[in-house]
Amino acid sequence: MISQPACTELRAGMSISELKASISALGKFLEDNILHCSINDTLKLRATFFDQLLSILWQAHELDEQTISLNAVGGYGRQTLHPFSDIDICIIHDQALNQDESAKVSAFLTQLWDLNLDLGHGVRTIQDTYQACRDDVTIATSLLEIRHIAGSQQHETLVLDALYGDELWRSDSFFEAKLDEQKQRHIKAQGTAYSIEPNLKTSPGGMRDLQTLTWVARKHFGVGDMLTLRRRGFFTNDEYAELMECQNFLFRVRFALHQAAKRPENRLLLQYQAEVAKLMGFGEGSPLGEGGNIAIEKMMRQIFRAMKRIRELNQLLMAYFAREISPSAHSHVIPINDKFEIVDQHIHVRDEDVFIDRSQIMALFLLIATHHDQIIGISPETLRLLRQVRRRLMGDLQDFQACRESFKQLFNHPEGMGLAITLMHQHGILASYLPQWREVVGQMQFDLFHAYTVDEHTHKLIKNIYNYGADLQNGTIDKDRQLAADLYQKMPNKSSLLFAALFHDLAKGRGGDHSELGAVDARLFAKFHGLKVSQERLISWLVENHLLMSITSQRMDIHDPDVVNRFAKTVGSQTRLDALYCLTIADIQATNDDLWNNWKAALLKELYFATRKALHNGFENVQQLRVIVRDHKQDAIQLLQQENVDLEEIKALWKRLPLSFFSHAEANDIARYSKALLAHTKQPEHESQFETLILIDNVTVKGCSDVFVYSKDRPGLFVKLFNALARLKISVKQAQISITKDGYVVEAFKVLDFDDMPIFSDARRTQVLQKLYKVLDHDAQLPKVREPRTHKNFENQLSVEFLYSRQSTRTLLNVSALDTSEFMEQISNAFIKQELTIHSANISTVGERADNVFLLSNKHGQQLDKQEQQQLASLLNESVGND
């Protein structure tokens, strides 16, 4: 036990300011010595210090030592008191407090609040305490850890006697309540701790999983620590050491997190990770960039692996507890073969030496797939054997031919990607099979785009593909995945898609293009596993091009026949297109829960059907731009004729408008906009000199709302409009800009509101219209947007790339930067300085980054030459890159 410095010593009669100084001195001392002291000693020292402080204050109020007691409960009761954890106390009294006693208790609590302590407290009679325990298992759990501080010591004994007996809670009822509580907690965390910002307390494998073991052990076995459980045979020595190592590591991380956050934070948020890594001794933290941060990466990988081990050991112990606390009179046993059986819905080994034959490890999971409707998990004995053999492996499971055959069978089995693959992931068998998987276990992806580690993201992707078939069969498939599910069901060899999903990100973190490196790994895997050449080529192509469809749909103009043509040529076959479409949707949905929306679904589906048509027509028979324009005009004319619009006036209006106005809009939009423009131009007077017209449709188009703007051209118009929408918390998904022959600008935006949905409300549309008119026509000032806190942790790494453009007079530019409130203004200022014209813009936000593709021309209306491109890149680096 570490000794306290003199400046932290407490004595009776100290003033509030002196007590505050002692508390502060203790915090500073522990912070300075955290790396040199046992975390358990550190936490116990804090608890002991506050025991002394509370005792001094308690005694100063001269409360009856025989009838009233002060007790620590919860984390404070078990002496694991972190820097900003609540100091949970319970004041128990024999009978109702009289006026004098009530005043003294109130004064005592007031003093604690005056010290700015985070206090959790209850004041109850002993009988009320019993009743509270009966009514609420959380209170009963907290009081299991009651520890006497001052006053009557009898109350601690009475409460523990009542809780250890069956009067308040029977052991089996308490166990079921805590087990259900744990299950609900895991469900809320979506079954994983492998998110980029894990909750150290409540995520699967977090401290609550450890505490649940302790609570159950206290209640049923009357033991207070894991060491006693080990002595009773529930742990092996190795398992005990592993659990204590993981617990102490998480305790240390949480201690550092409280120090970094200066509050009782349990989520390891991005904004704290660099500081926590530094406090933990992993090295200096720095803002996260594209290359990641070594100190943070090392720390997070250890955190994820510790939580994974805790979850596994929790599962093992809870299964043993269940047998001990609620034993079954008769186990239901279903023999499978001479090596395995099903015992009470858990697969169980019949011989503890079965895994000496390594092929039986893979056979186990193949049996789980085969008997999926009878199995819900792995028996604790079998799990313990798996853990032991996992440590003893001298190579990879894929080294054995029999294992390779079982692995292929698993991926070909209709239920192989159900419970079987999840258990392989949770219990480290995938890591034991594939060295590439082992390298990405717990590997973070340093952005806000990826919400999970590489291995967890890949697991979710595989499950999404599996669910195409499962949800289709159950009738629970949603419309955005209906096409993918139909295509998946018709695939003759589904395992090719699943193997591609397995390898698509496994080369991340090695340096270089992970798609290209992953394709090489996938090709070698296919050869080693004896897959057909056609499978090998499809798998490696999918891995190398797994981002192609997403990038094309979101960055490129998919209404441009040349874009579709080139995409179709790259894809090359209907088989590849079907597989890539299924993979892309599952990948996006497995990346981030907030990433998928109707807009992305519509873009991908539209690109899929356009490409399928191109493939059927032999690539080159895609309709040319002028044919598209002609068809759109004819359809719009038919609609306008139904409304008795003067067609001569319409045709005169259309002569002023560029071809892009007609190629990028559907016929009903062309008709609606044309009618509005015609009426607008006939108005004798306009509200401003710019003759601005703004329309927001009250119907959704492809999952978005349309914003249409017509106004006299002037510098900065586009950025004003874009920033105004941003201030209204409206995100621009696509922008099309056209310049008329007489100096007007026509801008069409597809947008989503603050909730990532179209603008449904009439009131909201009116609000947006009024704000846009004020900004565009009356030069209203825009309020400053506060940057998200998480953006402070990312470097603004600018990417400038000039893309291929089929138009001889246009340059295609891709600019990617941190999505700040000023990035579009900074980009536009660079365009203005070089006197460039924006003809179109495709805008998307991916995590913390904004990805924008602009179609530009120089002041002469031509493509930018090499010198102009270099000048523009330099300007962008000055205005955006140095932000």
Coordinates of N, CA and C in Angstrom, one line a residue, residues 191-337:
G191 N -23.9 -5.9 -29.0 CA -23.1 -7.1 -28.8 C -21.6 -7.0 -29.0
T192 N -21.1 -5.7 -29.0 CA -19.7 -5.6 -29.2 C -19.1 -4.4 -28.4
A193 N -17.9 -4.6 -28.0 CA -17.1 -3.5 -27.4 C -16.2 -2.9 -28.4
Y194 N -16.2 -3.5 -29.7 CA -15.2 -3.1 -30.7 C -15.7 -1.8 -31.5
S195 N -16.3 -0.9 -30.8 CA -16.6 0.4 -31.4 C -15.4 1.4 -31.2
I196 N -15.4 2.4 -32.0 CA -14.2 3.3 -32.0 C -14.2 4.1 -30.6
E197 N -15.3 4.2 -29.9 CA -15.4 4.8 -28.7 C -16.1 3.9 -27.6
P198 N -15.3 2.9 -27.2 CA -16.0 1.9 -26.3 C -16.3 2.5 -24.9
N199 N -17.3 1.9 -24.3 CA -17.7 2.2 -22.9 C -17.0 1.3 -22.0
L200 N -16.0 1.7 -21.2 CA -15.2 0.9 -20.4 C -16.1 0.2 -19.3
K201 N -17.2 0.8 -19.0 CA -18.0 0.3 -17.9 C -19.1 -0.7 -18.4
T202 N -19.8 -0.3 -19.4 CA -21.0 -1.1 -19.8 C -21.0 -1.9 -21.1
S203 N -19.9 -1.7 -21.9 CA -19.8 -2.5 -23.1 C -19.5 -3.9 -22.8
P204 N -19.8 -4.9 -23.7 CA -19.5 -6.3 -23.4 C -18.0 -6.4 -23.1
G205 N -17.6 -7.1 -22.0 CA -16.2 -7.2 -21.7 C -15.8 -6.0 -20.8
G206 N -16.7 -5.1 -20.5 CA -16.3 -4.0 -19.6 C -16.4 -4.3 -18.1
M207 N -16.2 -3.3 -17.3 CA -16.1 -3.6 -15.9 C -17.4 -4.1 -15.3
R208 N -18.6 -3.8 -15.9 CA -19.8 -4.4 -15.4 C -19.8 -5.9 -15.5
D209 N -19.2 -6.5 -16.5 CA -19.1 -7.9 -16.7 C -18.3 -8.5 -15.6
L210 N -17.2 -7.8 -15.2 CA -16.4 -8.3 -14.0 C -17.2 -8.2 -12.7
Q211 N -17.9 -7.1 -12.5 CA -18.7 -6.8 -11.3 C -19.8 -7.8 -11.2
T212 N -20.4 -8.2 -12.3 CA -21.5 -9.2 -12.3 C -21.1 -10.5 -11.7
L213 N -19.9 -10.9 -12.1 CA -19.3 -12.1 -11.5 C -19.2 -12.0 -10.0
T214 N -18.6 -10.9 -9.6 CA -18.4 -10.6 -8.1 C -19.8 -10.6 -7.4
W215 N -20.8 -10.0 -7.9 CA -22.0 -9.9 -7.3 C -22.7 -11.2 -7.1
V216 N -22.7 -12.0 -8.2 CA -23.3 -13.3 -8.1 C -22.5 -14.2 -7.1
A217 N -21.2 -14.1 -7.1 CA -20.4 -14.9 -6.2 C -20.6 -14.5 -4.7
R218 N -20.8 -13.2 -4.5 CA -21.1 -12.7 -3.1 C -22.5 -13.2 -2.7
K219 N -23.5 -13.1 -3.5 CA -24.8 -13.5 -3.2 C -24.9 -15.0 -2.9
H220 N -24.4 -15.8 -3.8 CA -24.7 -17.3 -3.7 C -23.6 -18.0 -2.9
F221 N -22.3 -17.6 -3.1 CA -21.3 -18.3 -2.4 C -20.7 -17.6 -1.2
G222 N -21.2 -16.4 -1.0 CA -20.7 -15.7 0.2 C -19.2 -15.3 0.1
V223 N -18.7 -15.2 -1.1 CA -17.3 -14.8 -1.2 C -17.2 -13.4 -1.8
G224 N -16.1 -12.7 -1.5 CA -16.0 -11.3 -1.9 C -15.0 -11.0 -3.0
D225 N -14.3 -12.1 -3.5 CA -13.3 -11.8 -4.5 C -13.0 -13.0 -5.4
M226 N -12.3 -12.7 -6.5 CA -12.1 -13.8 -7.5 C -11.1 -14.8 -7.0
L227 N -10.2 -14.4 -6.1 CA -9.2 -15.4 -5.5 C -9.9 -16.5 -4.8
T228 N -11.0 -16.2 -4.0 CA -11.7 -17.3 -3.3 C -12.4 -18.2 -4.3
L229 N -12.9 -17.6 -5.4 CA -13.5 -18.4 -6.4 C -12.5 -19.4 -7.1
R230 N -11.3 -18.9 -7.3 CA -10.3 -19.8 -7.8 C -10.0 -20.9 -6.9
R231 N -10.0 -20.6 -5.6 CA -9.7 -21.7 -4.6 C -10.9 -22.7 -4.6
R232 N -12.1 -22.3 -5.0 CA -13.2 -23.2 -5.0 C -13.3 -23.9 -6.3
G233 N -12.4 -23.7 -7.2 CA -12.3 -24.5 -8.4 C -13.0 -24.0 -9.6
F234 N -13.6 -22.8 -9.5 CA -14.3 -22.2 -10.7 C -13.3 -21.7 -11.7
F235 N -12.1 -21.3 -11.3 CA -11.1 -20.8 -12.2 C -9.9 -21.8 -12.2
T236 N -9.2 -21.8 -13.4 CA -7.9 -22.4 -13.3 C -6.9 -21.2 -12.9
N237 N -5.7 -21.6 -12.6 CA -4.7 -20.5 -12.2 C -4.5 -19.6 -13.3
D238 N -4.4 -20.1 -14.6 CA -4.1 -19.2 -15.7 C -5.3 -18.3 -16.0
E239 N -6.5 -18.8 -15.8 CA -7.7 -18.0 -16.0 C -7.8 -16.9 -15.0
Y240 N -7.5 -17.2 -13.8 CA -7.5 -16.2 -12.7 C -6.5 -15.1 -13.0
A241 N -5.3 -15.5 -13.4 CA -4.3 -14.5 -13.7 C -4.7 -13.6 -14.8
E242 N -5.3 -14.2 -15.8 CA -5.7 -13.5 -17.0 C -6.8 -12.5 -16.7
L243 N -7.7 -12.9 -15.9 CA -8.8 -12.0 -15.5 C -8.3 -10.8 -14.7
M244 N -7.4 -11.1 -13.7 CA -6.9 -10.0 -12.9 C -6.1 -9.1 -13.7
E245 N -5.3 -9.6 -14.7 CA -4.5 -8.7 -15.5 C -5.4 -7.8 -16.4
C246 N -6.5 -8.4 -16.9 CA -7.4 -7.6 -17.7 C -8.1 -6.5 -16.9
Q247 N -8.5 -7.0 -15.7 CA -9.2 -6.1 -14.8 C -8.3 -4.9 -14.4
N248 N -7.1 -5.2 -14.0 CA -6.2 -4.1 -13.6 C -5.9 -3.1 -14.7
F249 N -5.8 -3.7 -15.9 CA -5.6 -2.8 -17.1 C -6.7 -1.9 -17.3
L250 N -8.0 -2.4 -17.3 CA -9.1 -1.6 -17.5 C -9.3 -0.6 -16.4
F251 N -9.0 -1.0 -15.1 CA -9.0 0.0 -14.0 C -8.1 1.2 -14.3
R252 N -6.9 0.9 -14.8 CA -5.9 1.9 -15.1 C -6.3 2.8 -16.2
V253 N -7.0 2.2 -17.2 CA -7.5 3.0 -18.3 C -8.6 4.0 -17.8
R254 N -9.5 3.4 -17.0 CA -10.6 4.3 -16.5 C -10.1 5.4 -15.6
F255 N -9.1 5.1 -14.8 CA -8.5 6.1 -14.0 C -7.9 7.2 -14.8
A256 N -7.2 6.9 -15.9 CA -6.6 7.9 -16.8 C -7.7 8.6 -17.6
L257 N -8.8 7.9 -17.9 CA -9.9 8.6 -18.6 C -10.5 9.7 -17.8
H258 N -10.7 9.4 -16.5 CA -11.3 10.4 -15.6 C -10.3 11.6 -15.5
Q259 N -9.1 11.3 -15.4 CA -8.1 12.4 -15.3 C -8.1 13.3 -16.6
A260 N -8.2 12.6 -17.8 CA -8.2 13.3 -19.0 C -9.5 14.1 -19.2
A261 N -10.6 13.5 -18.8 CA -12.0 14.2 -19.0 C -12.3 15.2 -17.9
K262 N -11.7 15.0 -16.8 CA -12.0 15.9 -15.6 C -13.5 15.7 -15.2
R263 N -14.0 14.5 -15.4 CA -15.4 14.2 -15.0 C -15.6 12.7 -15.0
P264 N -16.7 12.2 -14.5 CA -16.9 10.7 -14.5 C -17.3 10.2 -15.8
E265 N -16.4 10.2 -16.8 CA -16.6 9.7 -18.1 C -16.3 8.2 -18.2
N266 N -17.1 7.4 -18.8 CA -16.8 6.0 -19.0 C -16.6 5.6 -20.5
R267 N -17.1 6.5 -21.4 CA -16.8 6.3 -22.8 C -15.5 6.8 -23.2
L268 N -14.7 6.0 -23.8 CA -13.4 6.5 -24.3 C -13.5 7.2 -25.6
L269 N -14.0 8.5 -25.5 CA -14.3 9.2 -26.7 C -13.0 9.6 -27.4
L270 N -13.1 9.9 -28.7 CA -11.9 10.2 -29.5 C -11.2 11.4 -28.9
Q271 N -11.9 12.3 -28.4 CA -11.2 13.6 -28.0 C -10.3 13.3 -26.7
Y272 N -10.5 12.2 -26.1 CA -9.7 11.9 -24.9 C -8.6 10.8 -25.2
Q273 N -8.6 10.2 -26.3 CA -7.8 9.0 -26.5 C -6.3 9.3 -26.5
A274 N -5.9 10.5 -27.1 CA -4.5 10.9 -27.1 C -4.0 11.1 -25.7
E275 N -4.8 11.8 -24.9 CA -4.3 12.1 -23.5 C -4.3 10.9 -22.7
V276 N -5.3 10.0 -22.8 CA -5.3 8.8 -22.1 C -4.1 7.9 -22.4
A277 N -3.8 7.8 -23.7 CA -2.6 7.0 -24.1 C -1.3 7.6 -23.5
K278 N -1.2 8.9 -23.4 CA -0.1 9.5 -22.8 C 0.0 9.2 -21.3
L279 N -1.2 9.3 -20.6 CA -1.2 9.0 -19.2 C -0.9 7.5 -18.9
M280 N -1.3 6.7 -19.8 CA -1.1 5.3 -19.7 C 0.3 4.8 -20.0
G281 N 1.1 5.8 -20.4 CA 2.5 5.5 -20.7 C 2.8 4.9 -22.1
F282 N 1.8 5.0 -23.0 CA 2.0 4.5 -24.4 C 2.8 5.5 -25.2
G283 N 2.9 6.7 -24.8 CA 3.7 7.7 -25.6 C 2.8 8.9 -25.8
E284 N 3.4 9.9 -26.4 CA 2.7 11.2 -26.6 C 1.6 11.0 -27.7
G285 N 0.4 11.5 -27.4 CA -0.7 11.5 -28.3 C -0.6 12.7 -29.2
S286 N -1.2 12.6 -30.4 CA -1.3 13.7 -31.3 C -2.6 13.6 -32.1
P287 N -3.0 14.7 -32.7 CA -4.3 14.6 -33.5 C -4.3 13.4 -34.5
L288 N -5.4 12.8 -34.7 CA -5.5 11.7 -35.6 C -5.5 12.1 -37.0
G289 N -4.7 11.5 -37.8 CA -4.6 11.7 -39.2 C -4.9 10.5 -40.0
E290 N -4.7 10.5 -41.3 CA -5.0 9.3 -42.1 C -4.1 8.2 -41.8
G291 N -2.9 8.4 -41.3 CA -2.0 7.3 -40.9 C -2.3 6.8 -39.5
G292 N -3.2 7.3 -38.8 CA -3.4 6.9 -37.5 C -2.4 7.4 -36.5
N293 N -2.4 6.9 -35.3 CA -1.5 7.3 -34.2 C -1.1 6.1 -33.5
I294 N 0.3 5.9 -33.5 CA 0.8 4.7 -33.0 C 0.5 4.5 -31.5
A295 N 0.6 5.5 -30.7 CA 0.4 5.4 -29.2 C -1.1 5.0 -29.0
I296 N -2.0 5.7 -29.7 CA -3.4 5.4 -29.5 C -3.7 4.0 -30.0
E297 N -3.2 3.6 -31.2 CA -3.5 2.3 -31.7 C -3.0 1.2 -30.8
K298 N -1.8 1.3 -30.2 CA -1.3 0.3 -29.3 C -2.2 0.2 -28.1
M299 N -2.6 1.3 -27.5 CA -3.5 1.3 -26.4 C -4.8 0.7 -26.7
M300 N -5.5 1.1 -27.8 CA -6.8 0.7 -28.1 C -6.8 -0.8 -28.4
R301 N -5.8 -1.3 -29.0 CA -5.7 -2.7 -29.3 C -5.7 -3.5 -28.0
Q302 N -4.9 -3.1 -27.1 CA -4.8 -3.8 -25.8 C -6.2 -3.7 -25.0
I303 N -6.8 -2.5 -25.1 CA -8.2 -2.4 -24.5 C -9.1 -3.4 -25.1
F304 N -9.2 -3.4 -26.4 CA -10.2 -4.3 -27.1 C -9.9 -5.8 -26.7
R305 N -8.6 -6.1 -26.7 CA -8.3 -7.5 -26.4 C -8.6 -7.9 -24.9
A306 N -8.3 -6.9 -24.0 CA -8.7 -7.2 -22.6 C -10.2 -7.4 -22.5
M307 N -11.0 -6.5 -23.1 CA -12.4 -6.6 -23.0 C -12.9 -7.9 -23.7
K308 N -12.3 -8.3 -24.7 CA -12.7 -9.6 -25.4 C -12.4 -10.8 -24.4
R309 N -11.3 -10.8 -23.7 CA -11.0 -11.8 -22.8 C -11.9 -11.8 -21.6
I310 N -12.2 -10.6 -21.1 CA -13.2 -10.5 -20.0 C -14.5 -11.1 -20.3
R311 N -15.0 -10.7 -21.5 CA -16.3 -11.2 -22.0 C -16.3 -12.7 -22.1
E312 N -15.2 -13.3 -22.6 CA -15.1 -14.7 -22.7 C -15.1 -15.4 -21.4
L313 N -14.3 -14.9 -20.4 CA -14.2 -15.5 -19.1 C -15.6 -15.3 -18.3
N314 N -16.2 -14.1 -18.6 CA -17.5 -13.9 -18.0 C -18.5 -15.0 -18.5
Q315 N -18.5 -15.3 -19.7 CA -19.4 -16.3 -20.3 C -19.1 -17.6 -19.7
L316 N -17.8 -18.0 -19.5 CA -17.4 -19.2 -19.0 C -17.9 -19.4 -17.5
L317 N -17.7 -18.3 -16.7 CA -18.0 -18.4 -15.3 C -19.5 -18.4 -15.1
M318 N -20.2 -17.5 -15.9 CA -21.7 -17.5 -15.7 C -22.3 -18.8 -16.1
A319 N -21.8 -19.5 -17.0 CA -22.3 -20.8 -17.4 C -22.1 -21.8 -16.2
Y320 N -20.9 -21.8 -15.6 CA -20.7 -22.6 -14.4 C -21.6 -22.2 -13.2
F321 N -21.8 -20.9 -13.0 CA -22.6 -20.4 -12.0 C -24.1 -20.9 -12.2
A322 N -24.5 -20.9 -13.4 CA -25.9 -21.3 -13.7 C -26.1 -22.7 -13.3
R323 N -25.2 -23.6 -13.6 CA -25.3 -25.0 -13.2 C -25.3 -25.1 -11.6
E324 N -24.5 -24.3 -11.0 CA -24.4 -24.4 -9.5 C -25.6 -23.9 -8.8
I325 N -26.1 -22.7 -9.4 CA -27.2 -22.0 -8.7 C -28.6 -22.6 -9.1
S326 N -28.7 -22.9 -10.4 CA -30.0 -23.5 -10.8 C -29.8 -24.8 -11.6
P327 N -29.4 -25.8 -10.8 CA -29.1 -27.1 -11.5 C -30.3 -27.7 -12.1
S328 N -30.1 -28.3 -13.3 CA -31.3 -29.0 -14.0 C -31.4 -30.4 -13.4
A329 N -32.6 -30.8 -13.2 CA -32.8 -32.2 -12.7 C -32.4 -33.2 -13.7
H330 N -32.7 -32.9 -14.9 CA -32.3 -33.9 -16.0 C -31.8 -33.1 -17.2
S331 N -30.6 -33.3 -17.6 CA -30.1 -32.6 -18.8 C -30.6 -33.2 -20.1
H332 N -30.9 -32.4 -21.0 CA -31.4 -32.9 -22.3 C -30.2 -33.1 -23.2
V333 N -29.9 -34.4 -23.5 CA -28.7 -34.7 -24.3 C -29.0 -35.2 -25.7
I334 N -28.4 -34.7 -26.7 CA -28.7 -35.2 -28.1 C -27.3 -35.6 -28.7
P335 N -27.0 -36.9 -28.8 CA -25.7 -37.3 -29.4 C -25.6 -36.8 -30.9
I336 N -24.4 -36.4 -31.3 CA -24.2 -36.0 -32.7 C -23.3 -37.1 -33.3
N337 N -22.1 -37.3 -32.7 CA -21.2 -38.4 -33.2 C -20.4 -38.8 -32.0

